[in-house]
Coordinates of C-alpha atoms in Angstrom, one line a residue:
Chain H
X1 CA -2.8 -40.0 14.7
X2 CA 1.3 -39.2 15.4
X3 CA 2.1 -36.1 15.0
X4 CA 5.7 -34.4 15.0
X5 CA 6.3 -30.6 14.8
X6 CA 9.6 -29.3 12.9
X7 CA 10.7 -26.3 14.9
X8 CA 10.0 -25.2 18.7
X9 CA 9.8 -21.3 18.3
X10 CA 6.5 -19.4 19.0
X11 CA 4.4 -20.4 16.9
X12 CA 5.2 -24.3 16.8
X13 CA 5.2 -24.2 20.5
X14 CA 1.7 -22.8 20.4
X15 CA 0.5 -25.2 18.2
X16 CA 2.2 -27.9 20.1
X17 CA 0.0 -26.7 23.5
X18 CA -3.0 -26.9 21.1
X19 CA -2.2 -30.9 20.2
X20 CA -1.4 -32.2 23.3
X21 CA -4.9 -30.6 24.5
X22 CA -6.8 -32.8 21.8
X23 CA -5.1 -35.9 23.1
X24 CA -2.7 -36.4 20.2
X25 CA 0.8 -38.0 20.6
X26 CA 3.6 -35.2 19.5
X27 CA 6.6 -36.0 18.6
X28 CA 9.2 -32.6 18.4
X29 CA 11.9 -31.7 17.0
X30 CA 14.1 -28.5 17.6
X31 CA 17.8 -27.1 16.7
X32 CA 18.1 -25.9 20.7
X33 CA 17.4 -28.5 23.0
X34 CA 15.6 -26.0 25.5
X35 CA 12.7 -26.1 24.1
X36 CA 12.5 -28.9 23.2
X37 CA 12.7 -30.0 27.1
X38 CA 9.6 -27.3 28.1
X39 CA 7.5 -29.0 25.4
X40 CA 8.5 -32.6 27.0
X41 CA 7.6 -31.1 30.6
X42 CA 3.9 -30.9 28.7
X43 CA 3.8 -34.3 27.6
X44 CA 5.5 -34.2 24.3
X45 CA 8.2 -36.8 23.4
X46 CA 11.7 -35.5 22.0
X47 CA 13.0 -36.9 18.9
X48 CA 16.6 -36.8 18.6
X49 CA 16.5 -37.3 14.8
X50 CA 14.7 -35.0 12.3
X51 CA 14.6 -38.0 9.9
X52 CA 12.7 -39.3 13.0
X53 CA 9.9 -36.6 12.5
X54 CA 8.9 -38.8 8.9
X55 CA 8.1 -41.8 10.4
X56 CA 5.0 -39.5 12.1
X57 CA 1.5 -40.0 10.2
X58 CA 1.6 -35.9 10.2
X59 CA 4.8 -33.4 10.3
X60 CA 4.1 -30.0 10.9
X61 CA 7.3 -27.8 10.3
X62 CA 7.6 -24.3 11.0
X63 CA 11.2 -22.8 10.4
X64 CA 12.4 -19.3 9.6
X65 CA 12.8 -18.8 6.5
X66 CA 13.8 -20.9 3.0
X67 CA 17.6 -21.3 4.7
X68 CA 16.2 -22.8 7.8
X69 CA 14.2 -25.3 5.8
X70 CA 17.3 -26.3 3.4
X71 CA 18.9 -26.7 6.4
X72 CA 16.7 -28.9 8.4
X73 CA 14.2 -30.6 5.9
X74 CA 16.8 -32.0 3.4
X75 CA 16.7 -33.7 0.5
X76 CA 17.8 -36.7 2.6
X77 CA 15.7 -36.5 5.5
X78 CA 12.6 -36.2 3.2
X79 CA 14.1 -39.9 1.3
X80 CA 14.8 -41.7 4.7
X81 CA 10.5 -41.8 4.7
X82 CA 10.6 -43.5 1.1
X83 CA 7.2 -45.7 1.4
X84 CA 5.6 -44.6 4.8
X85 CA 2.6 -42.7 4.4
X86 CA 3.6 -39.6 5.9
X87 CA 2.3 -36.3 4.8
X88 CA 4.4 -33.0 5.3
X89 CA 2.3 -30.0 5.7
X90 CA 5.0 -27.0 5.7
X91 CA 3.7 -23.9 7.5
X92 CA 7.0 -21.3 6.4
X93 CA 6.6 -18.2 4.6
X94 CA 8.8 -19.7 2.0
X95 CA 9.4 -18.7 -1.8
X96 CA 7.6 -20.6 -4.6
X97 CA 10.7 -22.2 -6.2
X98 CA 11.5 -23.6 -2.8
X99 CA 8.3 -24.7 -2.7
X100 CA 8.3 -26.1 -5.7
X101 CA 11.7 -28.1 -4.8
X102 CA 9.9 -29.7 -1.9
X103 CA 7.1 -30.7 -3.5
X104 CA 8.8 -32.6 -5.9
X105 CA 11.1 -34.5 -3.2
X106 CA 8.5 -35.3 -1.5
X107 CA 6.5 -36.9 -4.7
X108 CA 9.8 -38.7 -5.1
X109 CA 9.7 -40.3 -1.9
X110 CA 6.4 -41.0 -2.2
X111 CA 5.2 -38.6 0.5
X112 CA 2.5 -35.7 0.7
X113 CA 3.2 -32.4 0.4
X114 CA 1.2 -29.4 1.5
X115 CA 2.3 -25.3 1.3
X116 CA 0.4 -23.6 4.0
X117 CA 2.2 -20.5 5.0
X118 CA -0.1 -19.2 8.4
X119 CA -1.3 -15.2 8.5
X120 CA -1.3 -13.8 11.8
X121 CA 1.1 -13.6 14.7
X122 CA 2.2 -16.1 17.5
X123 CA -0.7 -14.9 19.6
X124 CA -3.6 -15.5 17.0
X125 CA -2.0 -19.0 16.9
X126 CA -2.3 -19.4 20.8
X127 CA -5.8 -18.2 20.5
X128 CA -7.1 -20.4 17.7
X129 CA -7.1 -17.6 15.4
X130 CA -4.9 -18.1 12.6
X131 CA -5.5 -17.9 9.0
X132 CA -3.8 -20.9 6.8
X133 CA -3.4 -20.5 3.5
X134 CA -3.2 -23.9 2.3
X135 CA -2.4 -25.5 -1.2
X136 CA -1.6 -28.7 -2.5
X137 CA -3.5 -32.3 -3.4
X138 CA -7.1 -31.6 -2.3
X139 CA -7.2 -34.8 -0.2
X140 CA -3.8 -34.6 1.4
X141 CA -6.1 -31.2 2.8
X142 CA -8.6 -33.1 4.4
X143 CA -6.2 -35.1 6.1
X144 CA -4.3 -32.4 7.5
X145 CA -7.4 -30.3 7.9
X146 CA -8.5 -31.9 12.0
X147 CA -5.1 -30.7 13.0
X148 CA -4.9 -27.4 11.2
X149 CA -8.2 -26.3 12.4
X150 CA -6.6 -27.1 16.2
X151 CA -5.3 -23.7 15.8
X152 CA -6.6 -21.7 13.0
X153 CA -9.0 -21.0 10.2
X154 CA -8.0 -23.4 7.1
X155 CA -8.3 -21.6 3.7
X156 CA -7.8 -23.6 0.4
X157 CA -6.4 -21.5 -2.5
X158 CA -5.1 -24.3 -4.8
X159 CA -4.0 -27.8 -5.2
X160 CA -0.3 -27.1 -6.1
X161 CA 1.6 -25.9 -3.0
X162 CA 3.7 -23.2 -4.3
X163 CA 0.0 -21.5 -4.9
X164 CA 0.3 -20.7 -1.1
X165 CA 3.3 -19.3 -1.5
X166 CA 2.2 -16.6 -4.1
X167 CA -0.7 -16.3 -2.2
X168 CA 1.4 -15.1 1.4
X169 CA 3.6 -12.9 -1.4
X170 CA 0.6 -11.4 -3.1
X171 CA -1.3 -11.0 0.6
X172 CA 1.8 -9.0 1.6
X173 CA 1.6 -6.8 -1.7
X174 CA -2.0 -5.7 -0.7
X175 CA -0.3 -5.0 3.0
X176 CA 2.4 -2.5 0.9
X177 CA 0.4 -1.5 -1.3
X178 CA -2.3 -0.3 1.3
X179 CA 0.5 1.2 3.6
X180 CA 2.9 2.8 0.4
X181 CA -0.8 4.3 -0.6
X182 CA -1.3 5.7 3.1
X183 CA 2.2 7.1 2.8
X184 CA 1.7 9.5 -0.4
X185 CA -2.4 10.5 0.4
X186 CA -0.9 11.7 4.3
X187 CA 2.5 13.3 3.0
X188 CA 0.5 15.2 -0.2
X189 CA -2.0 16.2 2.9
X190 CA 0.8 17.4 5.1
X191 CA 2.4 19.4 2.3
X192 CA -1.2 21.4 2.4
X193 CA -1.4 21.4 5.8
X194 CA -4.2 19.7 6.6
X195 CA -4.8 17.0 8.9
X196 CA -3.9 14.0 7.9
X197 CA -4.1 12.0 11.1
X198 CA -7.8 13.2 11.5
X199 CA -8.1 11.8 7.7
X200 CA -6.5 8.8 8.2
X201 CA -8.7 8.6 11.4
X202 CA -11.7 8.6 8.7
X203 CA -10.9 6.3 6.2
X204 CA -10.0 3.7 9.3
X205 CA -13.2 4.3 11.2
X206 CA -15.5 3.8 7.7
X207 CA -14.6 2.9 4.2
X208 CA -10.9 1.2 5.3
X209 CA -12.2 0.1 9.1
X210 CA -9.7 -2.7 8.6
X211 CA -6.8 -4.4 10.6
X212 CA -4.3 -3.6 8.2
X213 CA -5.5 0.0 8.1
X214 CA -6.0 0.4 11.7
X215 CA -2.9 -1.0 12.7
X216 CA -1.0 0.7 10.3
X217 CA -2.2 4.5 9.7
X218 CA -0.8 5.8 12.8
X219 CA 2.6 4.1 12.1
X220 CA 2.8 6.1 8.5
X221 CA 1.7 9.1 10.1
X222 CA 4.6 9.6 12.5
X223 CA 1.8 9.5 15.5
X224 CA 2.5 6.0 16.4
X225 CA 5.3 4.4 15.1
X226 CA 5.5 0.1 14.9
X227 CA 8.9 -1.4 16.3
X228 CA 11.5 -1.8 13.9
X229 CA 11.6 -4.5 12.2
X230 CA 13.5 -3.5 8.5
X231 CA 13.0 -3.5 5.4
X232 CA 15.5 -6.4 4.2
X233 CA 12.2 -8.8 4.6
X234 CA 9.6 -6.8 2.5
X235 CA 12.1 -6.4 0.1
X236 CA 13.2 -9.8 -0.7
X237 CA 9.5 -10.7 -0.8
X238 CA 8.7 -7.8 -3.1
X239 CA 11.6 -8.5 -5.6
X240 CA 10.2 -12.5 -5.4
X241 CA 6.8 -11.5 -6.3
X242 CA 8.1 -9.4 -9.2
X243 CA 10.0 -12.4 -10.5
X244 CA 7.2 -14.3 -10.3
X245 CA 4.5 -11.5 -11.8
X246 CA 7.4 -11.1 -14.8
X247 CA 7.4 -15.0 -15.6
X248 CA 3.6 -14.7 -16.4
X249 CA 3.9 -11.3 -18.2
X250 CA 1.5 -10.0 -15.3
X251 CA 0.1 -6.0 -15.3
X252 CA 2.8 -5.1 -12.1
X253 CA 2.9 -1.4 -12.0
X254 CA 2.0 -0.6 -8.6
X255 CA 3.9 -3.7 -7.7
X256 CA 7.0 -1.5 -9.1
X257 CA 6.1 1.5 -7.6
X258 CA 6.2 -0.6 -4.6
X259 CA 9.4 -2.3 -4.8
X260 CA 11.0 1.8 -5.7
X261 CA 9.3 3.2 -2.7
X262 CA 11.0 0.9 -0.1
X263 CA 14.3 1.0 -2.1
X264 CA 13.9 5.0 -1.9
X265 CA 13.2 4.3 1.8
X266 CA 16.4 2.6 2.1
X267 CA 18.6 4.9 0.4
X268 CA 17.5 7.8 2.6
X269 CA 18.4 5.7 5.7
X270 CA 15.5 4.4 7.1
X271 CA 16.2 0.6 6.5
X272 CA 16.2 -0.4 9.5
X273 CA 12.5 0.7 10.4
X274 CA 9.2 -1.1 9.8
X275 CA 7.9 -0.4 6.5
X276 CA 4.8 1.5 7.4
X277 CA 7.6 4.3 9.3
X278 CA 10.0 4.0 6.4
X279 CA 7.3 4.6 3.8
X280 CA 5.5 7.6 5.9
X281 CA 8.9 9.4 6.5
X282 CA 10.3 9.0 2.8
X283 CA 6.9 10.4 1.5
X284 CA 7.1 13.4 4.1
X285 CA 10.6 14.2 2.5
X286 CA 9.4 16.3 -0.4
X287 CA 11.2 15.5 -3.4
X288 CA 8.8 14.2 -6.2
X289 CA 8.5 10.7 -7.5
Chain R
X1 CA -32.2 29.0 11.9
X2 CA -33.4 29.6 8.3
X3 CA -31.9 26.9 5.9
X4 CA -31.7 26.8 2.0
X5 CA -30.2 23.5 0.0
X6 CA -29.4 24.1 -3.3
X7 CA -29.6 21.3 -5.3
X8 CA -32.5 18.6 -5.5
X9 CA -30.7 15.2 -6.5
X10 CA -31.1 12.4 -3.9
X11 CA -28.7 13.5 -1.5
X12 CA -30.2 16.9 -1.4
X13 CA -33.8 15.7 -1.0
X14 CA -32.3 13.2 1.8
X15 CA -31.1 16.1 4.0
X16 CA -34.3 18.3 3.1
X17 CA -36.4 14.9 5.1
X18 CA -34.0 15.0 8.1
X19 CA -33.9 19.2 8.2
X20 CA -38.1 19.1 8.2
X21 CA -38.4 16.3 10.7
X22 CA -36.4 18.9 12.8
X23 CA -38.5 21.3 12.7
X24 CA -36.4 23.5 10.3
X25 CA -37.6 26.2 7.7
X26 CA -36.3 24.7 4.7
X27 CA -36.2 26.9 1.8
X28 CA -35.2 24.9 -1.8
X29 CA -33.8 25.8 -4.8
X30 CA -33.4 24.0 -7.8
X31 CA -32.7 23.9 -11.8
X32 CA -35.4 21.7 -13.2
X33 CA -38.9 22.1 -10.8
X34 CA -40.3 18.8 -10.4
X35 CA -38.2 17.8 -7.4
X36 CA -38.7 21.7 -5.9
X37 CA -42.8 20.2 -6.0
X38 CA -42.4 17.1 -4.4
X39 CA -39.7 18.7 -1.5
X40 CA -42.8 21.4 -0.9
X41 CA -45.7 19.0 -0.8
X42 CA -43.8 18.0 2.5
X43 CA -43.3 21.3 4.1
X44 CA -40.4 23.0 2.5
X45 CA -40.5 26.8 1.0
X46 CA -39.8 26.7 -2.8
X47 CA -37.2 29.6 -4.1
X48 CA -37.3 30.8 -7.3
X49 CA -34.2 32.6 -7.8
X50 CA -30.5 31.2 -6.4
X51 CA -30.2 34.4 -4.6
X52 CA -33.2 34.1 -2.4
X53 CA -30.9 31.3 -1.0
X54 CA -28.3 33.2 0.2
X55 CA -30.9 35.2 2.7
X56 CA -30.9 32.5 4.7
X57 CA -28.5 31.9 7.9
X58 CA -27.4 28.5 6.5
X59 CA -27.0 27.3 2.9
X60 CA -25.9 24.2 1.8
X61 CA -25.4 23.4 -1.7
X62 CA -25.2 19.9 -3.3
X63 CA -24.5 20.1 -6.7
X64 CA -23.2 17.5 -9.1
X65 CA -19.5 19.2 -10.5
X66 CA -17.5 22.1 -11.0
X67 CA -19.6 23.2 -13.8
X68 CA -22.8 23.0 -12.1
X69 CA -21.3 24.8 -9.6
X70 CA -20.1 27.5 -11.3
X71 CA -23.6 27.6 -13.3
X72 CA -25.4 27.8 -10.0
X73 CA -23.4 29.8 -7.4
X74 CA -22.1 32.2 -9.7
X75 CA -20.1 35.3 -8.1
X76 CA -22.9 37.6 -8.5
X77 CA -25.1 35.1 -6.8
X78 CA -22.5 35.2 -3.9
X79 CA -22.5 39.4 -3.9
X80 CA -25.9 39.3 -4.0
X81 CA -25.9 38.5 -0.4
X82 CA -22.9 41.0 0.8
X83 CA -23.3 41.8 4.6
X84 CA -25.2 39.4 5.4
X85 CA -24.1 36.5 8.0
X86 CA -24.5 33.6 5.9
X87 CA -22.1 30.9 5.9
X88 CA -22.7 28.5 3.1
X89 CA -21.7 25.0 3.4
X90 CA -20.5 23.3 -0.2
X91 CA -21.0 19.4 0.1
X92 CA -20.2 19.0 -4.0
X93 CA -16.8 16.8 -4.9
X94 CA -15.0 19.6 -6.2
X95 CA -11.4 20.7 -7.2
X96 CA -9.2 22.2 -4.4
X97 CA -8.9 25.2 -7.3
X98 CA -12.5 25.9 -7.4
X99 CA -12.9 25.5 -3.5
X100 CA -10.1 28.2 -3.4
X101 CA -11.8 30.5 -5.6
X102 CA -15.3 30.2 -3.8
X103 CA -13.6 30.8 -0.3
X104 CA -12.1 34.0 -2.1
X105 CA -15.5 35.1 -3.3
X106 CA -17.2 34.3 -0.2
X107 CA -14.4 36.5 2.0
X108 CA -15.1 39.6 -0.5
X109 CA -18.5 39.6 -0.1
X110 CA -17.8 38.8 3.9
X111 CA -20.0 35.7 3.9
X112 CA -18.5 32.3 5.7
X113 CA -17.5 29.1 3.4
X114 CA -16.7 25.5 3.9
X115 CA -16.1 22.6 1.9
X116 CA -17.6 19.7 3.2
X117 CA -17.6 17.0 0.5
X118 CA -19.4 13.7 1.5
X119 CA -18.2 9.9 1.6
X120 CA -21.5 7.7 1.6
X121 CA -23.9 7.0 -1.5
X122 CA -27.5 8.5 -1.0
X123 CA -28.7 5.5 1.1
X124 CA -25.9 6.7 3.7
X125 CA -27.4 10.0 3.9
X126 CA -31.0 8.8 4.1
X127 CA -29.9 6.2 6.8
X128 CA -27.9 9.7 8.5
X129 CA -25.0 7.9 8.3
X130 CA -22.6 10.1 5.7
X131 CA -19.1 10.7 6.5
X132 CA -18.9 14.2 5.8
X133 CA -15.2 15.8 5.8
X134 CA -15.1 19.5 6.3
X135 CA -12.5 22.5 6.3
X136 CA -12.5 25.8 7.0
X137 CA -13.0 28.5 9.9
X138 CA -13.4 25.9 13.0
X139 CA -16.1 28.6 14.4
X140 CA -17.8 28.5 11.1
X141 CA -17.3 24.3 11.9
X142 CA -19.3 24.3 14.7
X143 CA -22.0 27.0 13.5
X144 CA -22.5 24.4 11.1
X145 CA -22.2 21.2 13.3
X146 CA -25.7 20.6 14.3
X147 CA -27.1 20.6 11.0
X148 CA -24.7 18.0 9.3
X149 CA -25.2 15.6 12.3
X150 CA -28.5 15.8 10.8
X151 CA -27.3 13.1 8.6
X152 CA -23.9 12.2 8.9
X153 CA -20.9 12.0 11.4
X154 CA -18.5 15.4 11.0
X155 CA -15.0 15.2 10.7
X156 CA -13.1 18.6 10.5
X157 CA -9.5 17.8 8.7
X158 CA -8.2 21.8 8.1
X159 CA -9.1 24.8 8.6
X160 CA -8.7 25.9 5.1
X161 CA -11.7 24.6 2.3
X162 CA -9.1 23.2 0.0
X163 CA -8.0 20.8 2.1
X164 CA -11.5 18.8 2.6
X165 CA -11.4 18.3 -1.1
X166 CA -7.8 17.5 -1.5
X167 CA -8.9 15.0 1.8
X168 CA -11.6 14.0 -0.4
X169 CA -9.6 13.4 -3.9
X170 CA -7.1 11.2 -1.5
X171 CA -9.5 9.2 0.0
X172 CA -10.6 8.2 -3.8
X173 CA -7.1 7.6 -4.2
X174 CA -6.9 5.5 -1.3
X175 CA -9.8 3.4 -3.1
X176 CA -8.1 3.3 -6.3
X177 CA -5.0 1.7 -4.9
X178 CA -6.4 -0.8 -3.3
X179 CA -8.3 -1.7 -6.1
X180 CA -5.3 -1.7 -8.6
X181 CA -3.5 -4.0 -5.9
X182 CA -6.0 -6.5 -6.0
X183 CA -6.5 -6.2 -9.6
X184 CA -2.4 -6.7 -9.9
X185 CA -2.4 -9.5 -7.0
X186 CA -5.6 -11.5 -8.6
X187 CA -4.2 -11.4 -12.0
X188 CA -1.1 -12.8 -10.7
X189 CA -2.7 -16.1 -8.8
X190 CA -5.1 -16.6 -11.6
X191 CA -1.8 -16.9 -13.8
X192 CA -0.3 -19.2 -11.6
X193 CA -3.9 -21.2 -12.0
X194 CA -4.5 -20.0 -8.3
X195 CA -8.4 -19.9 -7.2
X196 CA -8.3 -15.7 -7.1
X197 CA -11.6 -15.3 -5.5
X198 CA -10.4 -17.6 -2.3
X199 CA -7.6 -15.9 -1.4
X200 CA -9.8 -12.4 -1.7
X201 CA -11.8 -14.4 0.3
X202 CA -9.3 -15.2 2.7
X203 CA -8.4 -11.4 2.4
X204 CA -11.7 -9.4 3.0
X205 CA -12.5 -11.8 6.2
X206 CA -9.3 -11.0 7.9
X207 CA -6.5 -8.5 7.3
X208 CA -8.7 -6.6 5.0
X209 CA -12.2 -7.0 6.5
X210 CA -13.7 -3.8 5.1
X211 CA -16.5 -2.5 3.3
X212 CA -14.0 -0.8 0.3
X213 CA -12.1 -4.4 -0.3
X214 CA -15.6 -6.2 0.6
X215 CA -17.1 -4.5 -2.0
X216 CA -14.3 -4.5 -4.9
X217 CA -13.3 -7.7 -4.7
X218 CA -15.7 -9.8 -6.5
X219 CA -15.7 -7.3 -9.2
X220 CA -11.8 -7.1 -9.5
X221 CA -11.6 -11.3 -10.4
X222 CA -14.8 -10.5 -12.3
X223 CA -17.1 -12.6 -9.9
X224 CA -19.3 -10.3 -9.5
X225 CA -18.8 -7.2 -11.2
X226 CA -20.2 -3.4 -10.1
X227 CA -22.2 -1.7 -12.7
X228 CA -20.5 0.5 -15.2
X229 CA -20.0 3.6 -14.0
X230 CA -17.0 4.6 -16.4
X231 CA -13.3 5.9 -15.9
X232 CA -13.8 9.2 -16.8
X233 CA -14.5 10.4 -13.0
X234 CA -11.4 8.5 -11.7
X235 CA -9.3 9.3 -14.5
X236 CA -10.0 13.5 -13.8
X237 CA -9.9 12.8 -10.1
X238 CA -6.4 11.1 -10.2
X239 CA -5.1 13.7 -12.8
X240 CA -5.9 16.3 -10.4
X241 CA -4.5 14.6 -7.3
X242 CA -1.6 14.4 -9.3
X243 CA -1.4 18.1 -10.0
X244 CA -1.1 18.7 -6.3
X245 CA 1.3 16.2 -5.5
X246 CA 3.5 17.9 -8.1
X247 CA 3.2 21.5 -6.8
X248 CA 4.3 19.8 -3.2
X249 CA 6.4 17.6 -4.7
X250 CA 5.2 15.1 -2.5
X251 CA 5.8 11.4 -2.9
X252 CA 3.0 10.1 -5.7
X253 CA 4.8 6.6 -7.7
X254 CA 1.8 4.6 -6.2
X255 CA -0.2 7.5 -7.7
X256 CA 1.6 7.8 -10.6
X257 CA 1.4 3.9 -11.3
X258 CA -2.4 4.0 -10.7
X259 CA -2.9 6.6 -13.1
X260 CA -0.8 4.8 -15.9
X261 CA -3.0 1.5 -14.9
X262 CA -6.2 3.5 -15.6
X263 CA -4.9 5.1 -18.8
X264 CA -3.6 1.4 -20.5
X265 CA -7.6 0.2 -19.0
X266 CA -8.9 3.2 -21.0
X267 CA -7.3 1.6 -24.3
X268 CA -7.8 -1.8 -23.4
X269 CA -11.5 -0.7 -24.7
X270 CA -12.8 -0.6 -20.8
X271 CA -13.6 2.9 -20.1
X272 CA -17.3 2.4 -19.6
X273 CA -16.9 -0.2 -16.8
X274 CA -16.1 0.7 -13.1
X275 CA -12.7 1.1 -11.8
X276 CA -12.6 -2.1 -10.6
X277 CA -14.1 -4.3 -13.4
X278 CA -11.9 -2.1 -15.7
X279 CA -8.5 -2.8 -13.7
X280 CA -9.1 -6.2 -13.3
X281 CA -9.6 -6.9 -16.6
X282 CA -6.7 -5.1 -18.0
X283 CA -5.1 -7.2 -15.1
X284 CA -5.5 -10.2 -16.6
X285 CA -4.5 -9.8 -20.4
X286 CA -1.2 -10.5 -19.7
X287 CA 1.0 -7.7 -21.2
X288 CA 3.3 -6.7 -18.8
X289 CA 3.8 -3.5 -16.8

């Protein structure tokens, strides 16, 4: 089976080692032409064109964000495959509408379409051990399923991609929701002067012993803070999932009390901070609701 | 060391079979006299009046609420036993008002108090694997140490009572948000014709492999619901957390948003059901915050 790979960054790279391991032909396709040369050094082939990337029997992309995608994957490209048999599987953390957009150019062209925005980080991908959350025609699955499970554990959550795309929103929901919850129990501890590290050190080690938990507690605590990495990203996801949860007249309370924690959090300067230090500091800063 | 348990229900008769097994004097005290037989037929020494307890070196008590408590340990029980060097352990899920008020009492009649209130169901205990979370006097911690490793892992969180049970009510707070998160995510998939119970699936495998989201999550999407165990216990539970985080004004819109979840589950018609059968449901009658 061909196979080309939209986008050279960590994670498609990863995936691209994976591919050439099994035997299969790659065909890549980056923005920056040096990485697309390292991946050639490995035995992939560089395509020049993106439009080339649809004549493949498989394209994996894996882009930025929903402006990446518009930018590389357009309308256009997607037509120039009118006919072949190609089947797109798009592994983005996009939003649903975009999602949505795709999936009907694609049907257009007469091409497959599959949502499967990945959980974990570029090293669970090197080490096999990322979790797809995939959507879209049930068969189209199966067909992309041999490749997918080259680097990661394939998990089905519907047959109509933008389903995957909820699904990443509502996965990072339970994350904030989990971290904003951390936040208020260790702040209303340290107001009494307890321990709240040695609490959190509880919960992690029994009823929460978690990844989410564990990797986060010490973050909202102040003991170990995460890198920065802002709160512009949860934000925009949090404001897409309300949007969504309001179109289907869905129960969203802590969903809002959510989305006006982090907007607290970023009116008393901590924007630029990972949310888990950005929720834990704002909570510490007594002043009610 | 001489060691009374006040209170007979199954966690109380679990730490009676560890105490015996080490070779303790265990003297017993209980309201209604059938379990007082059983807990003597293997080696135990009955008591017949609360005092009696407070003779001993060690008590601990493990009564079902504030009003048993206050039935059982009265004051004069306390004063009864004024000069003596008893330290008496309080393992009940209390209010952080009435732990106050029992440290007080203790003090006055110069006898040691901690609260130590216990994660883990019966089995837990029987199994010696409770979590038991414990503040007060750190001496008074470690007088105490040997015998709650009897059945359970210690972990000190203050060194005033009131904060194991403010530790305690945030821990079921902890629980409750993550239950109303997956109650809000759920309801939002199964609107958008998602399969709910796969991406829990996908949830409680990876990012949110433990036994609290484990547990919950069939119940939450109404796979597999928990019996009914009613809202009445998280509704007073949240409603006191609540109380502190107001006199701290510390952060509580997650807590806030929980509360008004259970409240709206409450007249939905589901206050008999557990929290998470109860918030799913409400969940999924679209309706809105």
């Amino acid at each position: 089976m061909s196979v080309s790979i939209i986008g050279l960054g960590k994670i498609g790279t990863a995936i691209i080692s994976h591919l050439l391991v099994l035997g299969e032909e790659v065909r890549v396709w980056n923005r920056s032409p040096a990485a697309v040369e390292t991946m050639v050094a490995l035995g992939a082939v560089p395509l020049s064109d993106v439009r080339d990337a649809f004549t493949s029997e498989l394209v994996l992309s894996i882009l930025f964000d929903d402006a990446a995608v518009r930018e590389v994957i357009t309308h256009e490209a997607i037509a120039s495959a009118t006919g072949r048999d190609t089947l797109h599987v798009c592994l983005s953390t996009l939003s649903p509408s975009l999602a949505d957009e795709l999936a009907m150019a694609h049907r257009s062209a007469g091409l497959g379409y599959l949502s499967a925005p990945l959980f974990g980080r570029p090293e669970a991908v090197e080490q096999k051990a990322a979790n797809i959350c995939v959507a879209g025609d049930p068969i189209l699955i199966e067909r992309a399923r041999a490749c997918l499970e080259s680097f990661g554990r394939v998990w089905a959550v519907g047959d109509e991609p933008r389903q995957a795309n909820v699904a990443k929103l509502c996965g990072n929901f339970l994350i904030g929701a989990a971290v904003a919850a951390m936040a208020e129990a260790t702040s209303i501890l340290s107001a009494e002067n307890a321990d709240a590290d040695a609490f959190m050190n509880l919960m992690t080690e029994t009823l929460f012993a978690s990844p989410i938990y564990k990797n986060y507690a010490p973050s909202v605590t102040g003991a170990r803070p995460l890198p920065a990495s802002g709160l512009a990203l949860p934000i925009k996801d949090m404001g897409l999932l309300t949007t969504i949860a309001a179109q289907s007249q869905s129960s969203s309370r802590l969903l809002k009390a959510l989305c006006d924690s982090l907007s607290r959090a970023q009116e008393l300067g901590f924007g630029a901070q990972d949310w888990s230090t950005a929720l834990g500091r704002s909570a510490r800063i007594a002043s009610a609701v």
